[in-house]
């Protein structure tokens, strides 16, 4: 028997702490499943959602969270691809239309009528969440739920973002920003045969990057940070992935990029960065945005983690701690990813 109500962390007004409340357990509609959440990662995007600092804002009240892992607890009508008890993940892309230009070309992440977990539909900071049966992540039956949670967003986003740089095995990748996303990017890059330089503004993040396989690390605050990266890579990186939550990091990262190289933007601080036209033209640089990953990208990112090639550094906390975790992200104090324990599997 499912309970009638559940505990959830609810955003009522932008910039205010989430409130831990009892709310009704949602009922899955046709094509949907109810997921019993075992644990959930906390992404910096949840900070942007709670603070309402992006141009397109969620509508309070809402439940944030899009790195939820759990098991199928109820099936909506017509769901025949999942069974009760199947381990699944609630990722950012809740659903998409399935028939637009982007959906039919394997770019469902660009669908203009998509819904996003923890933003335009309620997310995983709760005991239960609704997933769309065609879009939830399929996880291995012996999954380590806490270790897998960060893969649902941080993992797939960096895996895809690195692929979007088109850097090839043996070439150089710079990862700017070694937080939840970046510490996984160091590992995906290494597992994909790239040589990785990690850049951040905090010594403990750089130490973590070295531990996870970075060939070199550079403190972005050093006045000669760009020269250090150019030295380490023999003239700039073929691929540059920017996860930093800071517009100046984007201007700096452009200068890390090798001639003919590609800079892939995934960090989403509100704001702009200066783009020197002369450099972009003469060095034939590519500046490319990258947004999470498709269901196929997600399956591939999950495979790397299931095979032990990428292991999230996690700190486990309780749902009641969510506001202090969000503060930790605002202040840049979180190492790796915090995963909130919600229930046993
Ligand atoms: P995080 O807070 O865990 O990590 C951010 C890191 O950036 C920290 O380690 C911080 O020290 C570092 N940093 C800050 N200023 C820097 C600078 N000037 N140079 C280098 N590093 C700097 O955040 P996260 O969860 O990894 O998310 C990062 C960003 O990515 C957020 O803006 C988030 O919204 C965005 N995001 C985008 C996508 C996407 O699909 N494009 C997906 C998930 C998250
Ligand atoms: Zn995220
Ligand atoms: Zn579509």
PDB file of N, CA and C in Angstrom, residues 52-143:
ATOM      1  N   UNK A  52      15.926  31.377  -8.302  1.00  0.00           N
ATOM      2  CA  UNK A  52      15.229  32.002  -9.438  1.00  0.00           C
ATOM      3  C   UNK A  52      16.148  32.943 -10.190  1.00  0.00           C
ATOM      4  N   UNK A  53      17.421  32.532 -10.382  1.00  0.00           N
ATOM      5  CA  UNK A  53      18.366  33.487 -10.997  1.00  0.00           C
ATOM      6  C   UNK A  53      18.585  33.278 -12.499  1.00  0.00           C
ATOM      7  N   UNK A  54      17.832  32.350 -13.117  1.00  0.00           N
ATOM      8  CA  UNK A  54      17.926  32.178 -14.570  1.00  0.00           C
ATOM      9  C   UNK A  54      16.819  32.975 -15.250  1.00  0.00           C
ATOM     10  N   UNK A  55      17.015  33.316 -16.538  1.00  0.00           N
ATOM     11  CA  UNK A  55      15.995  34.091 -17.266  1.00  0.00           C
ATOM     12  C   UNK A  55      14.627  33.392 -17.300  1.00  0.00           C
ATOM     13  N   UNK A  56      14.616  32.065 -17.466  1.00  0.00           N
ATOM     14  CA  UNK A  56      13.344  31.322 -17.427  1.00  0.00           C
ATOM     15  C   UNK A  56      13.243  30.687 -16.050  1.00  0.00           C
ATOM     16  N   UNK A  57      12.184  31.028 -15.303  1.00  0.00           N
ATOM     17  CA  UNK A  57      12.105  30.616 -13.893  1.00  0.00           C
ATOM     18  C   UNK A  57      11.060  29.525 -13.676  1.00  0.00           C
ATOM     19  N   UNK A  58      11.291  28.691 -12.656  1.00  0.00           N
ATOM     20  CA  UNK A  58      10.236  27.738 -12.276  1.00  0.00           C
ATOM     21  C   UNK A  58       9.102  28.494 -11.583  1.00  0.00           C
ATOM     22  N   UNK A  59       7.957  27.836 -11.427  1.00  0.00           N
ATOM     23  CA  UNK A  59       6.773  28.456 -10.799  1.00  0.00           C
ATOM     24  C   UNK A  59       6.587  27.885  -9.414  1.00  0.00           C
ATOM     25  N   UNK A  60       6.881  28.638  -8.347  1.00  0.00           N
ATOM     26  CA  UNK A  60       6.636  28.110  -7.000  1.00  0.00           C
ATOM     27  C   UNK A  60       5.134  27.891  -6.776  1.00  0.00           C
ATOM     28  N   UNK A  61       4.732  26.987  -5.883  1.00  0.00           N
ATOM     29  CA  UNK A  61       5.633  26.081  -5.170  1.00  0.00           C
ATOM     30  C   UNK A  61       6.078  24.915  -6.051  1.00  0.00           C
ATOM     31  N   UNK A  62       7.331  24.491  -5.855  1.00  0.00           N
ATOM     32  CA  UNK A  62       7.816  23.333  -6.609  1.00  0.00           C
ATOM     33  C   UNK A  62       8.839  22.575  -5.768  1.00  0.00           C
ATOM     34  N   UNK A  63       9.042  21.302  -6.138  1.00  0.00           N
ATOM     35  CA  UNK A  63      10.019  20.437  -5.471  1.00  0.00           C
ATOM     36  C   UNK A  63      11.220  20.306  -6.397  1.00  0.00           C
ATOM     37  N   UNK A  64      12.400  20.817  -5.992  1.00  0.00           N
ATOM     38  CA  UNK A  64      13.578  20.695  -6.854  1.00  0.00           C
ATOM     39  C   UNK A  64      14.124  19.252  -6.874  1.00  0.00           C
ATOM     40  N   UNK A  65      15.244  19.056  -7.598  1.00  0.00           N
ATOM     41  CA  UNK A  65      15.932  17.768  -7.598  1.00  0.00           C
ATOM     42  C   UNK A  65      15.793  17.023  -8.908  1.00  0.00           C
ATOM     43  N   UNK A  66      16.954  16.650  -9.504  1.00  0.00           N
ATOM     44  CA  UNK A  66      16.932  15.928 -10.790  1.00  0.00           C
ATOM     45  C   UNK A  66      18.096  14.935 -10.880  1.00  0.00           C
ATOM     46  N   UNK A  67      18.549  14.471  -9.709  1.00  0.00           N
ATOM     47  CA  UNK A  67      19.514  13.361  -9.680  1.00  0.00           C
ATOM     48  C   UNK A  67      18.930  12.303  -8.743  1.00  0.00           C
ATOM     49  N   UNK A  68      17.658  11.949  -8.982  1.00  0.00           N
ATOM     50  CA  UNK A  68      16.974  11.005  -8.106  1.00  0.00           C
ATOM     51  C   UNK A  68      17.168   9.579  -8.590  1.00  0.00           C
ATOM     52  N   UNK A  69      17.447   8.676  -7.653  1.00  0.00           N
ATOM     53  CA  UNK A  69      17.479   7.253  -8.002  1.00  0.00           C
ATOM     54  C   UNK A  69      16.564   6.515  -7.035  1.00  0.00           C
ATOM     55  N   UNK A  70      15.875   5.520  -7.563  1.00  0.00           N
ATOM     56  CA  UNK A  70      14.931   4.785  -6.731  1.00  0.00           C
ATOM     57  C   UNK A  70      14.369   3.611  -7.489  1.00  0.00           C
ATOM     58  N   UNK A  71      13.199   3.179  -7.044  1.00  0.00           N
ATOM     59  CA  UNK A  71      12.573   2.011  -7.680  1.00  0.00           C
ATOM     60  C   UNK A  71      11.140   2.360  -8.075  1.00  0.00           C
ATOM     61  N   UNK A  72      10.663   1.686  -9.110  1.00  0.00           N
ATOM     62  CA  UNK A  72       9.301   1.921  -9.577  1.00  0.00           C
ATOM     63  C   UNK A  72       8.330   1.399  -8.526  1.00  0.00           C
ATOM     64  N   UNK A  73       7.437   2.298  -8.045  1.00  0.00           N
ATOM     65  CA  UNK A  73       6.509   1.940  -6.957  1.00  0.00           C
ATOM     66  C   UNK A  73       5.074   1.825  -7.454  1.00  0.00           C
ATOM     67  N   UNK A  74       4.761   2.389  -8.605  1.00  0.00           N
ATOM     68  CA  UNK A  74       3.417   2.265  -9.187  1.00  0.00           C
ATOM     69  C   UNK A  74       3.511   2.579 -10.677  1.00  0.00           C
ATOM     70  N   UNK A  75       2.670   1.913 -11.453  1.00  0.00           N
ATOM     71  CA  UNK A  75       2.677   2.091 -12.907  1.00  0.00           C
ATOM     72  C   UNK A  75       1.418   2.824 -13.336  1.00  0.00           C
ATOM     73  N   UNK A  76       1.569   3.849 -14.186  1.00  0.00           N
ATOM     74  CA  UNK A  76       0.406   4.480 -14.791  1.00  0.00           C
ATOM     75  C   UNK A  76      -0.132   3.564 -15.878  1.00  0.00           C
ATOM     76  N   UNK A  77      -1.307   3.931 -16.400  1.00  0.00           N
ATOM     77  CA  UNK A  77      -1.923   3.148 -17.477  1.00  0.00           C
ATOM     78  C   UNK A  77      -0.992   3.042 -18.682  1.00  0.00           C
ATOM     79  N   UNK A  78      -0.973   1.905 -19.312  1.00  0.00           N
ATOM     80  CA  UNK A  78      -0.271   1.751 -20.591  1.00  0.00           C
ATOM     81  C   UNK A  78       1.240   1.603 -20.486  1.00  0.00           C
ATOM     82  N   UNK A  79       1.786   1.514 -19.278  1.00  0.00           N
ATOM     83  CA  UNK A  79       3.250   1.377 -19.165  1.00  0.00           C
ATOM     84  C   UNK A  79       3.601  -0.105 -19.247  1.00  0.00           C
ATOM     85  N   UNK A  80       4.325  -0.483 -20.310  1.00  0.00           N
ATOM     86  CA  UNK A  80       4.676  -1.898 -20.448  1.00  0.00           C
ATOM     87  C   UNK A  80       6.187  -2.121 -20.560  1.00  0.00           C
ATOM     88  N   UNK A  81       6.969  -1.057 -20.404  1.00  0.00           N
ATOM     89  CA  UNK A  81       8.428  -1.224 -20.511  1.00  0.00           C
ATOM     90  C   UNK A  81       9.122  -1.237 -19.142  1.00  0.00           C
ATOM     91  N   UNK A  82       8.359  -1.109 -18.069  1.00  0.00           N
ATOM     92  CA  UNK A  82       8.930  -1.115 -16.713  1.00  0.00           C
ATOM     93  C   UNK A  82       8.037  -1.969 -15.819  1.00  0.00           C
ATOM     94  N   UNK A  83       8.659  -2.548 -14.767  1.00  0.00           N
ATOM     95  CA  UNK A  83       7.903  -3.338 -13.794  1.00  0.00           C
ATOM     96  C   UNK A  83       8.078  -2.727 -12.408  1.00  0.00           C
ATOM     97  N   UNK A  84       7.181  -3.070 -11.504  1.00  0.00           N
ATOM     98  CA  UNK A  84       7.328  -2.631 -10.119  1.00  0.00           C
ATOM     99  C   UNK A  84       8.683  -3.119  -9.609  1.00  0.00           C
ATOM    100  N   UNK A  85       9.401  -2.255  -8.880  1.00  0.00           N
ATOM    101  CA  UNK A  85      10.689  -2.638  -8.303  1.00  0.00           C
ATOM    102  C   UNK A  85      11.888  -2.382  -9.200  1.00  0.00           C
ATOM    103  N   UNK A  86      11.663  -2.049 -10.474  1.00  0.00           N
ATOM    104  CA  UNK A  86      12.804  -1.758 -11.359  1.00  0.00           C
ATOM    105  C   UNK A  86      13.556  -0.520 -10.851  1.00  0.00           C
ATOM    106  N   UNK A  87      14.894  -0.585 -10.809  1.00  0.00           N
ATOM    107  CA  UNK A  87      15.652   0.614 -10.423  1.00  0.00           C
ATOM    108  C   UNK A  87      15.703   1.616 -11.575  1.00  0.00           C
ATOM    109  N   UNK A  88      15.352   2.855 -11.290  1.00  0.00           N
ATOM    110  CA  UNK A  88      15.312   3.888 -12.331  1.00  0.00           C
ATOM    111  C   UNK A  88      15.850   5.206 -11.778  1.00  0.00           C
ATOM    112  N   UNK A  89      16.131   6.120 -12.687  1.00  0.00           N
ATOM    113  CA  UNK A  89      16.640   7.430 -12.302  1.00  0.00           C
ATOM    114  C   UNK A  89      15.753   8.542 -12.837  1.00  0.00           C
ATOM    115  N   UNK A  90      15.569   9.581 -12.011  1.00  0.00           N
ATOM    116  CA  UNK A  90      14.861  10.808 -12.412  1.00  0.00           C
ATOM    117  C   UNK A  90      15.939  11.806 -12.820  1.00  0.00           C
ATOM    118  N   UNK A  91      16.061  12.050 -14.115  1.00  0.00           N
ATOM    119  CA  UNK A  91      17.069  12.986 -14.625  1.00  0.00           C
ATOM    120  C   UNK A  91      16.395  14.313 -14.978  1.00  0.00           C
ATOM    121  N   UNK A  92      17.206  15.269 -15.443  1.00  0.00           N
ATOM    122  CA  UNK A  92      16.685  16.601 -15.773  1.00  0.00           C
ATOM    123  C   UNK A  92      15.550  16.525 -16.803  1.00  0.00           C
ATOM    124  N   UNK A  93      15.758  15.781 -17.896  1.00  0.00           N
ATOM    125  CA  UNK A  93      14.747  15.732 -18.956  1.00  0.00           C
ATOM    126  C   UNK A  93      13.606  14.821 -18.514  1.00  0.00           C
ATOM    127  N   UNK A  94      12.520  15.417 -18.084  1.00  0.00           N
ATOM    128  CA  UNK A  94      11.362  14.640 -17.622  1.00  0.00           C
ATOM    129  C   UNK A  94      10.632  14.018 -18.816  1.00  0.00           C
ATOM    130  N   UNK A  95      10.392  14.832 -19.833  1.00  0.00           N
ATOM    131  CA  UNK A  95       9.840  14.293 -21.079  1.00  0.00           C
ATOM    132  C   UNK A  95      10.000  15.332 -22.181  1.00  0.00           C
ATOM    133  N   UNK A  96       9.715  14.915 -23.408  1.00  0.00           N
ATOM    134  CA  UNK A  96       9.769  15.798 -24.571  1.00  0.00           C
ATOM    135  C   UNK A  96       8.645  15.363 -25.498  1.00  0.00           C
ATOM    136  N   UNK A  97       8.394  16.144 -26.565  1.00  0.00           N
ATOM    137  CA  UNK A  97       7.173  15.891 -27.356  1.00  0.00           C
ATOM    138  C   UNK A  97       7.262  14.601 -28.170  1.00  0.00           C
ATOM    139  N   UNK A  98       8.484  14.221 -28.579  1.00  0.00           N
ATOM    140  CA  UNK A  98       8.644  12.964 -29.325  1.00  0.00           C
ATOM    141  C   UNK A  98       8.455  13.090 -30.825  1.00  0.00           C
ATOM    142  N   UNK A  99       8.023  14.261 -31.318  1.00  0.00           N
ATOM    143  CA  UNK A  99       7.777  14.337 -32.766  1.00  0.00           C
ATOM    144  C   UNK A  99       8.274  15.616 -33.434  1.00  0.00           C
ATOM    145  N   UNK A 100       8.946  16.495 -32.693  1.00  0.00           N
ATOM    146  CA  UNK A 100       9.456  17.719 -33.341  1.00  0.00           C
ATOM    147  C   UNK A 100      10.769  17.405 -34.074  1.00  0.00           C
ATOM    148  N   UNK A 101      11.275  18.389 -34.782  1.00  0.00           N
ATOM    149  CA  UNK A 101      12.539  18.268 -35.519  1.00  0.00           C
ATOM    150  C   UNK A 101      13.665  17.727 -34.624  1.00  0.00           C
ATOM    151  N   UNK A 102      13.709  18.199 -33.369  1.00  0.00           N
ATOM    152  CA  UNK A 102      14.803  17.804 -32.467  1.00  0.00           C
ATOM    153  C   UNK A 102      14.580  16.402 -31.932  1.00  0.00           C
ATOM    154  N   UNK A 103      13.344  16.114 -31.535  1.00  0.00           N
ATOM    155  CA  UNK A 103      13.039  14.787 -30.998  1.00  0.00           C
ATOM    156  C   UNK A 103      13.293  13.698 -32.035  1.00  0.00           C
ATOM    157  N   UNK A 104      12.936  13.915 -33.293  1.00  0.00           N
ATOM    158  CA  UNK A 104      13.070  12.827 -34.273  1.00  0.00           C
ATOM    159  C   UNK A 104      14.500  12.688 -34.793  1.00  0.00           C
ATOM    160  N   UNK A 105      15.385  13.617 -34.396  1.00  0.00           N
ATOM    161  CA  UNK A 105      16.783  13.476 -34.823  1.00  0.00           C
ATOM    162  C   UNK A 105      17.683  13.129 -33.640  1.00  0.00           C
ATOM    163  N   UNK A 106      17.105  12.621 -32.554  1.00  0.00           N
ATOM    164  CA  UNK A 106      17.939  12.215 -31.420  1.00  0.00           C
ATOM    165  C   UNK A 106      18.482  13.395 -30.632  1.00  0.00           C
ATOM    166  N   UNK A 107      17.760  14.502 -30.646  1.00  0.00           N
ATOM    167  CA  UNK A 107      18.161  15.690 -29.879  1.00  0.00           C
ATOM    168  C   UNK A 107      17.018  16.130 -28.980  1.00  0.00           C
ATOM    169  N   UNK A 108      16.430  15.146 -28.272  1.00  0.00           N
ATOM    170  CA  UNK A 108      15.267  15.451 -27.435  1.00  0.00           C
ATOM    171  C   UNK A 108      15.575  16.484 -26.364  1.00  0.00           C
ATOM    172  N   UNK A 109      16.854  16.662 -26.032  1.00  0.00           N
ATOM    173  CA  UNK A 109      17.228  17.666 -25.031  1.00  0.00           C
ATOM    174  C   UNK A 109      17.007  19.094 -25.544  1.00  0.00           C
ATOM    175  N   UNK A 110      16.755  19.238 -26.855  1.00  0.00           N
ATOM    176  CA  UNK A 110      16.507  20.574 -27.422  1.00  0.00           C
ATOM    177  C   UNK A 110      15.027  20.811 -27.710  1.00  0.00           C
ATOM    178  N   UNK A 111      14.173  19.842 -27.401  1.00  0.00           N
ATOM    179  CA  UNK A 111      12.732  19.957 -27.661  1.00  0.00           C
ATOM    180  C   UNK A 111      12.196  21.222 -26.981  1.00  0.00           C
ATOM    181  N   UNK A 112      11.420  21.997 -27.723  1.00  0.00           N
ATOM    182  CA  UNK A 112      10.913  23.264 -27.164  1.00  0.00           C
ATOM    183  C   UNK A 112       9.745  23.075 -26.218  1.00  0.00           C
ATOM    184  N   UNK A 113       9.163  21.875 -26.190  1.00  0.00           N
ATOM    185  CA  UNK A 113       8.051  21.655 -25.255  1.00  0.00           C
ATOM    186  C   UNK A 113       8.414  20.607 -24.207  1.00  0.00           C
ATOM    187  N   UNK A 114       9.713  20.452 -23.948  1.00  0.00           N
ATOM    188  CA  UNK A 114      10.158  19.512 -22.911  1.00  0.00           C
ATOM    189  C   UNK A 114       9.717  19.980 -21.526  1.00  0.00           C
ATOM    190  N   UNK A 115       9.657  19.024 -20.593  1.00  0.00           N
ATOM    191  CA  UNK A 115       9.496  19.344 -19.174  1.00  0.00           C
ATOM    192  C   UNK A 115      10.761  18.900 -18.454  1.00  0.00           C
ATOM    193  N   UNK A 116      11.154  19.646 -17.422  1.00  0.00           N
ATOM    194  CA  UNK A 116      12.404  19.370 -16.712  1.00  0.00           C
ATOM    195  C   UNK A 116      12.141  19.093 -15.239  1.00  0.00           C
ATOM    196  N   UNK A 117      12.742  18.013 -14.741  1.00  0.00           N
ATOM    197  CA  UNK A 117      12.519  17.584 -13.357  1.00  0.00           C
ATOM    198  C   UNK A 117      13.064  18.615 -12.379  1.00  0.00           C
ATOM    199  N   UNK A 118      12.289  18.897 -11.352  1.00  0.00           N
ATOM    200  CA  UNK A 118      12.741  19.827 -10.321  1.00  0.00           C
ATOM    201  C   UNK A 118      12.715  21.265 -10.789  1.00  0.00           C
ATOM    202  N   UNK A 119      12.093  21.507 -11.938  1.00  0.00           N
ATOM    203  CA  UNK A 119      12.048  22.866 -12.501  1.00  0.00           C
ATOM    204  C   UNK A 119      10.638  23.146 -13.046  1.00  0.00           C
ATOM    205  N   UNK A 120      10.262  22.481 -14.139  1.00  0.00           N
ATOM    206  CA  UNK A 120       8.886  22.689 -14.628  1.00  0.00           C
ATOM    207  C   UNK A 120       7.952  21.564 -14.180  1.00  0.00           C
ATOM    208  N   UNK A 121       8.497  20.468 -13.661  1.00  0.00           N
ATOM    209  CA  UNK A 121       7.678  19.465 -12.949  1.00  0.00           C
ATOM    210  C   UNK A 121       8.413  19.146 -11.644  1.00  0.00           C
ATOM    211  N   UNK A 122       7.678  18.644 -10.646  1.00  0.00           N
ATOM    212  CA  UNK A 122       8.295  18.362  -9.352  1.00  0.00           C
ATOM    213  C   UNK A 122       9.401  17.312  -9.492  1.00  0.00           C
ATOM    214  N   UNK A 123      10.450  17.481  -8.669  1.00  0.00           N
ATOM    215  CA  UNK A 123      11.626  16.633  -8.770  1.00  0.00           C
ATOM    216  C   UNK A 123      11.808  15.690  -7.603  1.00  0.00           C
ATOM    217  N   UNK A 124      13.082  15.372  -7.338  1.00  0.00           N
ATOM    218  CA  UNK A 124      13.440  14.221  -6.495  1.00  0.00           C
ATOM    219  C   UNK A 124      13.767  14.548  -5.037  1.00  0.00           C
ATOM    220  N   UNK A 125      13.589  15.793  -4.585  1.00  0.00           N
ATOM    221  CA  UNK A 125      13.807  16.096  -3.164  1.00  0.00           C
ATOM    222  C   UNK A 125      12.544  15.710  -2.388  1.00  0.00           C
ATOM    223  N   UNK A 126      12.165  14.439  -2.492  1.00  0.00           N
ATOM    224  CA  UNK A 126      10.907  13.965  -1.917  1.00  0.00           C
ATOM    225  C   UNK A 126      10.956  12.451  -1.824  1.00  0.00           C
ATOM    226  N   UNK A 127      10.022  11.894  -1.064  1.00  0.00           N
ATOM    227  CA  UNK A 127       9.996  10.429  -0.936  1.00  0.00           C
ATOM    228  C   UNK A 127       9.501   9.739  -2.207  1.00  0.00           C
ATOM    229  N   UNK A 128       8.720  10.459  -3.018  1.00  0.00           N
ATOM    230  CA  UNK A 128       8.251   9.900  -4.294  1.00  0.00           C
ATOM    231  C   UNK A 128       8.324  10.988  -5.361  1.00  0.00           C
ATOM    232  N   UNK A 129       8.523  10.561  -6.604  1.00  0.00           N
ATOM    233  CA  UNK A 129       8.501  11.501  -7.728  1.00  0.00           C
ATOM    234  C   UNK A 129       7.903  10.795  -8.936  1.00  0.00           C
ATOM    235  N   UNK A 130       7.309  11.596  -9.817  1.00  0.00           N
ATOM    236  CA  UNK A 130       6.743  11.047 -11.055  1.00  0.00           C
ATOM    237  C   UNK A 130       7.818  11.068 -12.149  1.00  0.00           C
ATOM    238  N   UNK A 131       7.932   9.941 -12.859  1.00  0.00           N
ATOM    239  CA  UNK A 131       8.804   9.885 -14.031  1.00  0.00           C
ATOM    240  C   UNK A 131       7.970   9.493 -15.237  1.00  0.00           C
ATOM    241  N   UNK A 132       8.467   9.843 -16.428  1.00  0.00           N
ATOM    242  CA  UNK A 132       7.823   9.377 -17.647  1.00  0.00           C
ATOM    243  C   UNK A 132       8.505   8.060 -18.037  1.00  0.00           C
ATOM    244  N   UNK A 133       7.694   7.031 -18.259  1.00  0.00           N
ATOM    245  CA  UNK A 133       8.251   5.684 -18.492  1.00  0.00           C
ATOM    246  C   UNK A 133       9.217   5.664 -19.688  1.00  0.00           C
ATOM    247  N   UNK A 134       9.015   6.545 -20.653  1.00  0.00           N
ATOM    248  CA  UNK A 134       9.878   6.554 -21.842  1.00  0.00           C
ATOM    249  C   UNK A 134      11.155   7.379 -21.621  1.00  0.00           C
ATOM    250  N   UNK A 135      11.244   8.086 -20.500  1.00  0.00           N
ATOM    251  CA  UNK A 135      12.380   8.997 -20.299  1.00  0.00           C
ATOM    252  C   UNK A 135      13.183   8.719 -19.032  1.00  0.00           C
ATOM    253  N   UNK A 136      12.637   7.953 -18.075  1.00  0.00           N
ATOM    254  CA  UNK A 136      13.433   7.686 -16.861  1.00  0.00           C
ATOM    255  C   UNK A 136      14.678   6.893 -17.258  1.00  0.00           C
ATOM    256  N   UNK A 137      15.748   7.056 -16.473  1.00  0.00           N
ATOM    257  CA  UNK A 137      16.981   6.303 -16.738  1.00  0.00           C
ATOM    258  C   UNK A 137      16.783   4.866 -16.272  1.00  0.00           C
ATOM    259  N   UNK A 138      17.223   3.911 -17.082  1.00  0.00           N
ATOM    260  CA  UNK A 138      17.190   2.504 -16.681  1.00  0.00           C
ATOM    261  C   UNK A 138      18.515   2.206 -16.006  1.00  0.00           C
ATOM    262  N   UNK A 139      18.470   1.631 -14.808  1.00  0.00           N
ATOM    263  CA  UNK A 139      19.698   1.372 -14.046  1.00  0.00           C
ATOM    264  C   UNK A 139      19.899  -0.134 -13.875  1.00  0.00           C
ATOM    265  N   UNK A 140      21.153  -0.564 -13.680  1.00  0.00           N
ATOM    266  CA  UNK A 140      21.388  -1.995 -13.470  1.00  0.00           C
ATOM    267  C   UNK A 140      20.730  -2.467 -12.171  1.00  0.00           C
ATOM    268  N   UNK A 141      20.339  -3.763 -12.126  1.00  0.00           N
ATOM    269  CA  UNK A 141      19.623  -4.274 -10.957  1.00  0.00           C
ATOM    270  C   UNK A 141      20.456  -4.280  -9.681  1.00  0.00           C
ATOM    271  N   UNK A 142      21.791  -4.375  -9.834  1.00  0.00           N
ATOM    272  CA  UNK A 142      22.640  -4.382  -8.632  1.00  0.00           C
ATOM    273  C   UNK A 142      23.213  -2.982  -8.354  1.00  0.00           C
ATOM    274  N   UNK A 143      22.511  -1.950  -8.820  1.00  0.00           N
ATOM    275  CA  UNK A 143      23.033  -0.574  -8.726  1.00  0.00           C
ATOM    276  C   UNK A 143      23.313  -0.144  -7.270  1.00  0.00           C
TER     277      UNK A 143
END
